[in-house]
Every structure is written in C-alpha cells, then in structure tokens.
PDB file of C-alpha atoms in Angstrom:
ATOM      1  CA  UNK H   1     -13.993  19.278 -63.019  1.00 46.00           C
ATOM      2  CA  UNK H   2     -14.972  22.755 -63.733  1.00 47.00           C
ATOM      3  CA  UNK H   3     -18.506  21.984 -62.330  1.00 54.00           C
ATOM      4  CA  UNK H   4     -17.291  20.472 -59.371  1.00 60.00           C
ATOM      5  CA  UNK H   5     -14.833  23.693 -58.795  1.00 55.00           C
ATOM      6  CA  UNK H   6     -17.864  26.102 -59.163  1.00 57.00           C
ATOM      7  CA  UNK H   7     -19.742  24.103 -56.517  1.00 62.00           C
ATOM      8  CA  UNK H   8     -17.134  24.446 -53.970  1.00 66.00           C
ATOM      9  CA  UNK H   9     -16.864  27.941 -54.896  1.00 62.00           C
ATOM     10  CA  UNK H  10     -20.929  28.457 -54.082  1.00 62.00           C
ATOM     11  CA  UNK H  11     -20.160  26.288 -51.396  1.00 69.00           C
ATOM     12  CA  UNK H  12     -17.547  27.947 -49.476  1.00 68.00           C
ATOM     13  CA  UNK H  13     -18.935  31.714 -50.476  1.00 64.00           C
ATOM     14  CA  UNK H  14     -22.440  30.579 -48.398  1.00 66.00           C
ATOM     15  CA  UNK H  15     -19.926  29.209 -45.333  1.00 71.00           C
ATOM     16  CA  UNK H  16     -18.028  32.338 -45.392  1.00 66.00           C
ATOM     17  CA  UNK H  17     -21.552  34.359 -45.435  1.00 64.00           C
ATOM     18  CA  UNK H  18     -22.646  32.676 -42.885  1.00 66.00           C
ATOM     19  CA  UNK H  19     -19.386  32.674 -40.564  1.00 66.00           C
ATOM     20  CA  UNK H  20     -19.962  36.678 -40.995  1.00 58.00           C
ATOM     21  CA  UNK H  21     -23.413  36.716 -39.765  1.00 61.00           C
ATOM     22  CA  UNK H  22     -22.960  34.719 -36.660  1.00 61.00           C
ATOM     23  CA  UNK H  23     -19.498  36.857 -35.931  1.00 57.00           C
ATOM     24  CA  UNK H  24     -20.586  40.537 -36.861  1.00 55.00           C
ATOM     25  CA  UNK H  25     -21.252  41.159 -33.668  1.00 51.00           C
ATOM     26  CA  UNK H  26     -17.583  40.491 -32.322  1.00 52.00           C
ATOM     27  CA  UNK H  27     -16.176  42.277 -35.240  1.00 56.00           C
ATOM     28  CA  UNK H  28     -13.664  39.014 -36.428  1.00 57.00           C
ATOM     29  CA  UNK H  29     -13.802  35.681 -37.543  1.00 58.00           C
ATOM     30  CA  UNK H  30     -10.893  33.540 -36.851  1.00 59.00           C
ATOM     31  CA  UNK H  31      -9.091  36.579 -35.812  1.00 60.00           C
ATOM     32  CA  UNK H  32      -9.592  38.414 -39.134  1.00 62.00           C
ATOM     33  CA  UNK H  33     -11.819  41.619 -38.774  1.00 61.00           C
ATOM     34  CA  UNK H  34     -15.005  40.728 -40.552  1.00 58.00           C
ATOM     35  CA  UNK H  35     -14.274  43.910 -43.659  1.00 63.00           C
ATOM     36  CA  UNK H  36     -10.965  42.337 -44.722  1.00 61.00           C
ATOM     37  CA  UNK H  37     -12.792  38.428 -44.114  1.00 60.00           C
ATOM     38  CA  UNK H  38     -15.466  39.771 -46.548  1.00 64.00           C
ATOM     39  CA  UNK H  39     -12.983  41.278 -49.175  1.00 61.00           C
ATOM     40  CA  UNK H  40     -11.002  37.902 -49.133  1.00 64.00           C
ATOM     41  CA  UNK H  41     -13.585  35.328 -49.660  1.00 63.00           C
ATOM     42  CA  UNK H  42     -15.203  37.758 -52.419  1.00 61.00           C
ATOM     43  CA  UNK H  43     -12.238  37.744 -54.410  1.00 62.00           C
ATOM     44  CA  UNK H  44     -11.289  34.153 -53.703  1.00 64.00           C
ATOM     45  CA  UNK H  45     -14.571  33.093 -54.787  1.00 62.00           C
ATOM     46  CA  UNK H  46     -14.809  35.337 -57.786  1.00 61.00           C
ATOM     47  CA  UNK H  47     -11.215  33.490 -58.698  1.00 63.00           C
ATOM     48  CA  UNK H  48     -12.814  30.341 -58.316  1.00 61.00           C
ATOM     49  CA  UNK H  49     -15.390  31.280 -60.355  1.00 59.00           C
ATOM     50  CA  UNK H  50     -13.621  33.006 -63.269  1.00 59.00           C
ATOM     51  CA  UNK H  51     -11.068  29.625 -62.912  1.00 60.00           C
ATOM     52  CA  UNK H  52     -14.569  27.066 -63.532  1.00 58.00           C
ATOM     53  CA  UNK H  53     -15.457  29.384 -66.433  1.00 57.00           C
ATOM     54  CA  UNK H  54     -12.587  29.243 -68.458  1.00 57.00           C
ATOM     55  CA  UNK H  55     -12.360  25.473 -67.760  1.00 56.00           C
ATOM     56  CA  UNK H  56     -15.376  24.866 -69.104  1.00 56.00           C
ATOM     57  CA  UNK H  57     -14.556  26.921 -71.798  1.00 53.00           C
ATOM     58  CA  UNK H  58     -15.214  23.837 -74.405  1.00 50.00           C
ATOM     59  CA  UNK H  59     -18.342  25.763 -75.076  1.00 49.00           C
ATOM     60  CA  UNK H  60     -18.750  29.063 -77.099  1.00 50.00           C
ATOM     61  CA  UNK H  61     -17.027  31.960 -75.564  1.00 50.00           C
ATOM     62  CA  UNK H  62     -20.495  33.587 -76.249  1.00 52.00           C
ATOM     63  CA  UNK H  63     -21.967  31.518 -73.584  1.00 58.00           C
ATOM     64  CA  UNK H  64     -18.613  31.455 -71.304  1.00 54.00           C
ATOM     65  CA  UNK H  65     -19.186  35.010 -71.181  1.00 59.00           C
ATOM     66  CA  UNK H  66     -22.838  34.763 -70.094  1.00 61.00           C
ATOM     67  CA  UNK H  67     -22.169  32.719 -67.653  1.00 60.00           C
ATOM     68  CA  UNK H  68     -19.500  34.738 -65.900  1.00 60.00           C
ATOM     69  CA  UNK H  69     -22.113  37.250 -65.902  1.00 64.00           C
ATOM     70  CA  UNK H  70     -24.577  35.905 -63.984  1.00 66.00           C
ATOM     71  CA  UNK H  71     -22.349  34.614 -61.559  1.00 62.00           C
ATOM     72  CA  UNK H  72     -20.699  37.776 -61.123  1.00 64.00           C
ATOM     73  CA  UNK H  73     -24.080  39.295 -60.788  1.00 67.00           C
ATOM     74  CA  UNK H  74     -25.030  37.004 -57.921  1.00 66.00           C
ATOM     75  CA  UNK H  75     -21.876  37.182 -56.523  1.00 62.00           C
ATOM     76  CA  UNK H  76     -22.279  41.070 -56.077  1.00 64.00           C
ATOM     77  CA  UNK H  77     -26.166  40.704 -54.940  1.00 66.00           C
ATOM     78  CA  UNK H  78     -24.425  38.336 -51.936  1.00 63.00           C
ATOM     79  CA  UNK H  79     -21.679  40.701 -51.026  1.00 61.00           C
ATOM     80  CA  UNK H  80     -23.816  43.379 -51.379  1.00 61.00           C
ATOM     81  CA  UNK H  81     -26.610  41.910 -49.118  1.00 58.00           C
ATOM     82  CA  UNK H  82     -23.914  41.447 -46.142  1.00 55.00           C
ATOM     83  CA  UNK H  83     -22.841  44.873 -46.629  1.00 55.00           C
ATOM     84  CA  UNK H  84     -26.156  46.078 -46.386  1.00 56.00           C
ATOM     85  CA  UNK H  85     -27.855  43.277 -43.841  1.00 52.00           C
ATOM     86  CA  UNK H  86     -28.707  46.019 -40.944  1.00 49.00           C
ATOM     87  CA  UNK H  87     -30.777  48.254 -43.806  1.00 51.00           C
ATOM     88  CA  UNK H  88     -32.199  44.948 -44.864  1.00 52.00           C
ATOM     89  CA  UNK H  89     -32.927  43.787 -41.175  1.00 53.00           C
ATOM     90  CA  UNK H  90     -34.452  47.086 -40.714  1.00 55.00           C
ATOM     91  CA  UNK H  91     -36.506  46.946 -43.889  1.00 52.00           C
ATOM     92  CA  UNK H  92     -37.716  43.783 -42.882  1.00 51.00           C
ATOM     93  CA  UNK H  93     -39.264  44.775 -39.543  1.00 51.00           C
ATOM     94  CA  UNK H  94     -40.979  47.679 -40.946  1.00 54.00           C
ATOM     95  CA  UNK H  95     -42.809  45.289 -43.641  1.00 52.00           C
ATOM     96  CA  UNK H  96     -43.393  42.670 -40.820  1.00 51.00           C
ATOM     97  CA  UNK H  97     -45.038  45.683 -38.705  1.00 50.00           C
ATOM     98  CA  UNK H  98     -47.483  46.744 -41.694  1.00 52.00           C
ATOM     99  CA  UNK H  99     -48.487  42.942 -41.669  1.00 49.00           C
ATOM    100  CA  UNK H 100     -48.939  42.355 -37.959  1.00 53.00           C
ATOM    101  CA  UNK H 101     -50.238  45.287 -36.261  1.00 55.00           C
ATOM    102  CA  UNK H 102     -47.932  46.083 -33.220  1.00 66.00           C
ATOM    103  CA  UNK H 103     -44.374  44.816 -34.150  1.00 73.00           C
ATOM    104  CA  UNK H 104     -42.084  46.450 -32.639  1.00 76.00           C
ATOM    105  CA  UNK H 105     -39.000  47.605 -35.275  1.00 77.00           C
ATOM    106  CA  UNK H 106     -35.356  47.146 -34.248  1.00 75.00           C
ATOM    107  CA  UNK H 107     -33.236  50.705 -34.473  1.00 77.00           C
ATOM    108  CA  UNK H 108     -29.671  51.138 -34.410  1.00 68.00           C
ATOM    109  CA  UNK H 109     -28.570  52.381 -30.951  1.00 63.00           C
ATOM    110  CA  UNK H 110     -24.735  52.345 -32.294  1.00 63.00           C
ATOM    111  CA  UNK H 111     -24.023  50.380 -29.512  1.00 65.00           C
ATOM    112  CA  UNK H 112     -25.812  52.474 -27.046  1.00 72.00           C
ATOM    113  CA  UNK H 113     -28.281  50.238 -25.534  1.00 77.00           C
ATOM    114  CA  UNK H 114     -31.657  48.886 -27.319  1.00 84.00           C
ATOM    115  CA  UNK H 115     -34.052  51.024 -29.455  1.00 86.00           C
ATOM    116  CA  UNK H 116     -37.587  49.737 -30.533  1.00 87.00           C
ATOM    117  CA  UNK H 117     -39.846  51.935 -32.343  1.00 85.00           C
ATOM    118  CA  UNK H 118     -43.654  51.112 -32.642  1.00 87.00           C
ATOM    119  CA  UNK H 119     -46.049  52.461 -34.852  1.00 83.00           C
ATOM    120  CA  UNK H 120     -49.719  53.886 -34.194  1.00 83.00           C
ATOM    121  CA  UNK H 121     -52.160  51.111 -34.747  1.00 78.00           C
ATOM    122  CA  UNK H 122     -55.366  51.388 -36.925  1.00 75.00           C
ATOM    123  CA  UNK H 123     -57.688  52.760 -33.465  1.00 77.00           C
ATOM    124  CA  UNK H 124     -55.164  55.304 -33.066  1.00 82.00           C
ATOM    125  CA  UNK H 125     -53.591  53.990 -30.116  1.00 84.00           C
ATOM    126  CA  UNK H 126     -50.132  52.476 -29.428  1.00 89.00           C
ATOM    127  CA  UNK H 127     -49.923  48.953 -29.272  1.00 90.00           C
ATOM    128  CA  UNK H 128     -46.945  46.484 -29.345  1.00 90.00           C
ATOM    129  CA  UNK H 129     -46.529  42.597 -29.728  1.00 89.00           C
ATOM    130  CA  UNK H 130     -44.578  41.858 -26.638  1.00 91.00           C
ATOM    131  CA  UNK H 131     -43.334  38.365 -24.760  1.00 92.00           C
ATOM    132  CA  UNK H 132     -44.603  37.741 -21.547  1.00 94.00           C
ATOM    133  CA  UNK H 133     -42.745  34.182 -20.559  1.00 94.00           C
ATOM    134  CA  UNK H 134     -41.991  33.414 -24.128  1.00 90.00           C
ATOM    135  CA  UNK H 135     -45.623  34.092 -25.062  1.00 92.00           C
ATOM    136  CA  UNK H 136     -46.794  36.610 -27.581  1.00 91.00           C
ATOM    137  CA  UNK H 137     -49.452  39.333 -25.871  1.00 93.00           C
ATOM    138  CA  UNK H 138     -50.722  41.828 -27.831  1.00 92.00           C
ATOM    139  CA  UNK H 139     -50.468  44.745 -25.006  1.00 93.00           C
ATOM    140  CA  UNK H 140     -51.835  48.493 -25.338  1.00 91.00           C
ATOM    141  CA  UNK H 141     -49.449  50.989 -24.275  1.00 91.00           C
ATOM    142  CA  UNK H 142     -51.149  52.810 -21.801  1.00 88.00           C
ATOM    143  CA  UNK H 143     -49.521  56.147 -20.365  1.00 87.00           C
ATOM    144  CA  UNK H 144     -52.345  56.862 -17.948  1.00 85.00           C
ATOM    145  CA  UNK H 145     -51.891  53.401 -16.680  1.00 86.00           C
ATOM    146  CA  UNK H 146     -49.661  53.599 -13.434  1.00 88.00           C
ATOM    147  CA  UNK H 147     -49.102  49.318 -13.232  1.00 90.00           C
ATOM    148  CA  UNK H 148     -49.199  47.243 -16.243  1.00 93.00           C
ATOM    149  CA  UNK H 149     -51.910  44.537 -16.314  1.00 93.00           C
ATOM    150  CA  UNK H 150     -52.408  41.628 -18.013  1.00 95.00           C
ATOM    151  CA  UNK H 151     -56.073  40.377 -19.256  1.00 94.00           C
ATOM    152  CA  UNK H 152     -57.282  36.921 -17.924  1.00 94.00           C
ATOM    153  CA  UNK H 153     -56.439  35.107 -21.335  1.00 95.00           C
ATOM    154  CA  UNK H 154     -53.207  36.411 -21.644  1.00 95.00           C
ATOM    155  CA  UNK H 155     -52.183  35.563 -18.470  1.00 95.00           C
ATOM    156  CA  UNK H 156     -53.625  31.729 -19.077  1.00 95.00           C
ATOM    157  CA  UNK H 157     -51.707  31.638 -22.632  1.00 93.00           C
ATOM    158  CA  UNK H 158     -48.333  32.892 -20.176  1.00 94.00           C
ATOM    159  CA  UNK H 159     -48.540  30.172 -18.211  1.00 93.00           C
ATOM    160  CA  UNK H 160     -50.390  31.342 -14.493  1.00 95.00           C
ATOM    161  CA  UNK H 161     -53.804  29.367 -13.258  1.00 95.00           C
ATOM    162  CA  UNK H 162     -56.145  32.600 -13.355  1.00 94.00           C
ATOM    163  CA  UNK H 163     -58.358  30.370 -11.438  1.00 93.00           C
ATOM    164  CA  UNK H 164     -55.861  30.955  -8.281  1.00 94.00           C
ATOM    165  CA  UNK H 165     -55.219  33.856  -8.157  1.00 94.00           C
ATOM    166  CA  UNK H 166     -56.137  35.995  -5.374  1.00 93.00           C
ATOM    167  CA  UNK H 167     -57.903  38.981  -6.756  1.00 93.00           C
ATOM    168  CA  UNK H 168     -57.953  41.766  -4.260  1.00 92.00           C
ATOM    169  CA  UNK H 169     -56.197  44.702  -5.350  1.00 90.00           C
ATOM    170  CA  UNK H 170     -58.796  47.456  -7.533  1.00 86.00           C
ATOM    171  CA  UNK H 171     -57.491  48.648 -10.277  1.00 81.00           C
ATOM    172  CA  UNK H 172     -59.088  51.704 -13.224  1.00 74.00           C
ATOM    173  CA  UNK H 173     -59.589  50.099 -16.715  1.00 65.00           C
ATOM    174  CA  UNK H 174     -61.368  51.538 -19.846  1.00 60.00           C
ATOM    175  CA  UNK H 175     -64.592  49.215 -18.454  1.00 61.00           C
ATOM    176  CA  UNK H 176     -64.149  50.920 -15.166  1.00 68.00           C
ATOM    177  CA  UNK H 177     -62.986  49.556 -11.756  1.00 76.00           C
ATOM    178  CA  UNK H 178     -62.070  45.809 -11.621  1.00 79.00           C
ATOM    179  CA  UNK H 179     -60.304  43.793  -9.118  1.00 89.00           C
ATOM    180  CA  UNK H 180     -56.330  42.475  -9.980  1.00 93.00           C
ATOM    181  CA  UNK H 181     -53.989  40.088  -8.543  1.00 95.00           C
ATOM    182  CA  UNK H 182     -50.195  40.414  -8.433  1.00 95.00           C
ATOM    183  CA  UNK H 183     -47.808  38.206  -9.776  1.00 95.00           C
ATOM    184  CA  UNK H 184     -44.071  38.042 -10.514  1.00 95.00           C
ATOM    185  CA  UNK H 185     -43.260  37.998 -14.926  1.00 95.00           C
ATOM    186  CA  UNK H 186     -40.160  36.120 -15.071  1.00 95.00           C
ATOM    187  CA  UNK H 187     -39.552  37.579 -18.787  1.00 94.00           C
ATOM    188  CA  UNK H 188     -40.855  40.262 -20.423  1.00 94.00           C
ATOM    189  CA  UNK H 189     -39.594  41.510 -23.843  1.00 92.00           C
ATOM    190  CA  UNK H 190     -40.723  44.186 -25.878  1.00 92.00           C
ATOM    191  CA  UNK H 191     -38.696  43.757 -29.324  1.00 86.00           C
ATOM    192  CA  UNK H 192     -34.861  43.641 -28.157  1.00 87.00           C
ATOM    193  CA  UNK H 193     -35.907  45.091 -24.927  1.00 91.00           C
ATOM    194  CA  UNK H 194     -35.791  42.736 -21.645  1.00 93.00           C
ATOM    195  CA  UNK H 195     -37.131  43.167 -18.248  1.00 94.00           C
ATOM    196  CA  UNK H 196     -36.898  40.225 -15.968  1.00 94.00           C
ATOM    197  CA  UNK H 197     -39.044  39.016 -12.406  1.00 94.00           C
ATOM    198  CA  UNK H 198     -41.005  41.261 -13.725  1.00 93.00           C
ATOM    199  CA  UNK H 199     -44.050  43.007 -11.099  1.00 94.00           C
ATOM    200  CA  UNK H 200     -47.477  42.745 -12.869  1.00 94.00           C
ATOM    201  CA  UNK H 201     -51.116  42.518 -12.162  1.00 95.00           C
ATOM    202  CA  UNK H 202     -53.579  39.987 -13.438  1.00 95.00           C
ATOM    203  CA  UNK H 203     -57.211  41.630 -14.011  1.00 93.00           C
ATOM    204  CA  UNK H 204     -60.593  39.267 -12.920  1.00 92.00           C
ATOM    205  CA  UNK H 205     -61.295  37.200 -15.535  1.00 91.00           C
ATOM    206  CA  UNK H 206     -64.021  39.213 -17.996  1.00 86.00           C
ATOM    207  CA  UNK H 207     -62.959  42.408 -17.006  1.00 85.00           C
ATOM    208  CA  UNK H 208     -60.264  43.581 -19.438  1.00 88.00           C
ATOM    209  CA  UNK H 209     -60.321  42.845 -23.225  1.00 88.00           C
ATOM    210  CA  UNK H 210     -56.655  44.015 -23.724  1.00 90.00           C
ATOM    211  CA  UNK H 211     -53.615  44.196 -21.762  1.00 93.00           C
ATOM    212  CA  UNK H 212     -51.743  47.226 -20.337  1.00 93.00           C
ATOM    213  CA  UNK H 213     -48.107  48.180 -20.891  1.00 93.00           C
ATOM    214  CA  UNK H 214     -48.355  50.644 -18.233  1.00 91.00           C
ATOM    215  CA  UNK H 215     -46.014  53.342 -16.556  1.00 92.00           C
ATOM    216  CA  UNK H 216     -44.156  50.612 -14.476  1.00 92.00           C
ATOM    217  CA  UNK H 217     -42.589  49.889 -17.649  1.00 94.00           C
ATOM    218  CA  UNK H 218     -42.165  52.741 -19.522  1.00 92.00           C
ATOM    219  CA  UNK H 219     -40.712  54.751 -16.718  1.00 92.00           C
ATOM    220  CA  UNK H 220     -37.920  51.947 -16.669  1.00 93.00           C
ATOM    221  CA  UNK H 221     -36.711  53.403 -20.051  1.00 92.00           C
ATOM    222  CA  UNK H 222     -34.141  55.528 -20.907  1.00 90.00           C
ATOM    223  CA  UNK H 223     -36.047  57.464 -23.415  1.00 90.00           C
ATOM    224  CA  UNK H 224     -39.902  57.321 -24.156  1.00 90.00           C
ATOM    225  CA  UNK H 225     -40.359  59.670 -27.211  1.00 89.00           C
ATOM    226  CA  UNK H 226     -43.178  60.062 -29.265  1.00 86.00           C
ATOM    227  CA  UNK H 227     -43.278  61.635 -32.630  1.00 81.00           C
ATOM    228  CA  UNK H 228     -45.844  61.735 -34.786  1.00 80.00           C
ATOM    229  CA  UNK H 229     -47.432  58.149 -35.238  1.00 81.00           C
ATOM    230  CA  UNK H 230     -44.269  56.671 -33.894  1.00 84.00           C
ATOM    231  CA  UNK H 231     -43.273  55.838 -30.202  1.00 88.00           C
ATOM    232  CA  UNK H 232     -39.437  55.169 -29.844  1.00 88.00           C
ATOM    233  CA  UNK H 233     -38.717  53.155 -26.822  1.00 90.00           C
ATOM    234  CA  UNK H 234     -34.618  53.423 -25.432  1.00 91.00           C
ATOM    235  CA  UNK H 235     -33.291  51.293 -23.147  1.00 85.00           C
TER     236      UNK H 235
END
C-alpha cells in the first residue's frame, strides 16, 4: 500500500510538471496561476510522500529516514528545475552552440519580441544554423551582402529543382561574379525568428560553397548588434 501511494505520488508530481511546461506560457493551468499550481502539487506530493514513508515504516526508522531523504532531495531537484527551466533552456543552447558551430541561442526578450544571439565561428566569421522550408542550411551572415543567396545544394536539400531555374540575375560572391535566380522561401527561421514568402536568390550550381544571410534579412530586424564575438539578432 505504501508503495503503491509513493507511485502515484511520482506519478502525479511528473503530470503536474508537465501540465506547467505546456501552460507557462499562458501563466495558469486550470485557472490556477502556474506559482500557486507549483506550490500546491509540491506540498501535496511531499505529503504523499512523507504519508508512504511512515507506512512503510515496518522497517528501521534508520532507513525510513533515508529514504525520506532522498525523496525529498529529488523532490527539490524537480521543483527546483521548473523554477529554474528558462536558465536551464538557456544553458542548454549555449552547450548545443559549442557542439554545432552556428546555433543560434534563445534570449529572453521579456515578452518583447524574439532575441537570438550567435556566436563567432572558428574562421572568424558569423555563421548561423537556420531553416529554409524546414531544412537546416548552414548560412554565413554576410553584412556586405545586399540579397541573401542560397548555394545550389542548399537550395536542392530545401526542396527547389536547381536544374530549372532560370539563372539570369549577376550577383558578387567571395569567388567573384556568378549568375542567380530568384525564388520565393516560404519559411525561413533563424532560431525563434520567422520570416515567411520569403525573397531569395539561388546561385549557379558550383559557384558558391556557402550560403548568404544577407542585408535583406538583417535589415528586417529590430536590432542587429554586435559585441564582441557575439551578434544579437531582435525581432
């Protein structure tokens, strides 16, 4: 009986955890504002678990006692994870952007719009793991750039047939002068930043190694400030 109570304890704490994370953004669940939600199920649950103890408590109270402990301790290591989960969120796209060169990281607008923050890559430039149709592309943010372009492969792995294209606009790339053709992005996201029907070019196939994140975007933004080895992007 005791065992079964402790269960439904873990049970219900990981429904209630997980009824605040899909709600935080509305600020309730079930009409209760998500701080006094939080403070009810901790206690409840601590109850529950205190109750299982002490029915169980045919064992030594030495080992009763150890038991509350841990349970407390994870108990706390929950609560305090919810408490904490934007710090955490944040923490986790900074080690997810040493690993893969060019994640963007999530900041805190307070509500104010969307704020992504890259960092300067290993060559020294700015680069940023973007979405072009729900694709990943690896694109180089380019200041000097007046159109942003995408290379021939990206543009294949975003779903277009490079191979019909009409390539007749020139365009300047780091290999020189190449031809481009336009086409129409119907998504384009850059961390929690969206742009959609999108105006892009496509660059000849062989002609540019790396695609451009180029003015058309950036001067769509709010705020484009650079600091340091960091870019923050506002939207």
């Amino acid at each position: 009986m005791s065992m079964r109570l402790f269960w439904i304890a873990i049970a219900a704490l990981g429904a209630g955890l997980l009824l605040l994370f899909a709600n935080h953004d509305s600020g309730s669940v079930f009409g209760i504002q998500n701080d006094v939600f939080a403070h009810a199920l901790y206690l409840g649950v601590l109850g529950a678990v205190l109750a299982a103890a002490f029915l169980g408590s045919r064992a030594r109270l030495g080992n009763v006692t150890g038991n509350i402990a841990i349970w407390l301790f994870i108990l706390l290591v929950l609560v305090a994870g919810y408490q904490y989960r934007y710090e955490l969120q944040d923490l986790a796209s900074r080690v997810t952007a040493g690993l893969i060169p060019g994640s963007p990281i999530a900041l805190d607008s307070g509500g104010n719009g969307a704020r992504v923050m890259l960092q300067k890559s290993a060559s020294g430039h700015f680069e940023v793991r973007a979405s072009v149709n729900g694709k990943p592309v690896q694109f180089l943010v380019d200041t000097g750039a007046t159109s942003s372009v995408l290379s021939a492969a990206d543009a294949t792995r975003a779903g277009y047939d490079v191979d019909r294209l009409e390539y007749v606009l020139p365009v300047a790339t780091a290999n020189g002068y190449a031809s481009a053709a336009r086409i129409v992005v119907k998504d384009l996201r850059v961390g929690t930043i969206e742009r959609r029907s999108v105006p892009m070019l496509v660059a000849a196939p062989g002609r540019l190694d790396q695609s451009l994140l180029g003015m058309d975007f950036i001067g769509s933004l709010s705020g484009f400030d650079i600091r340091g080895d960091r870019v923050i992007l506002s939207d």
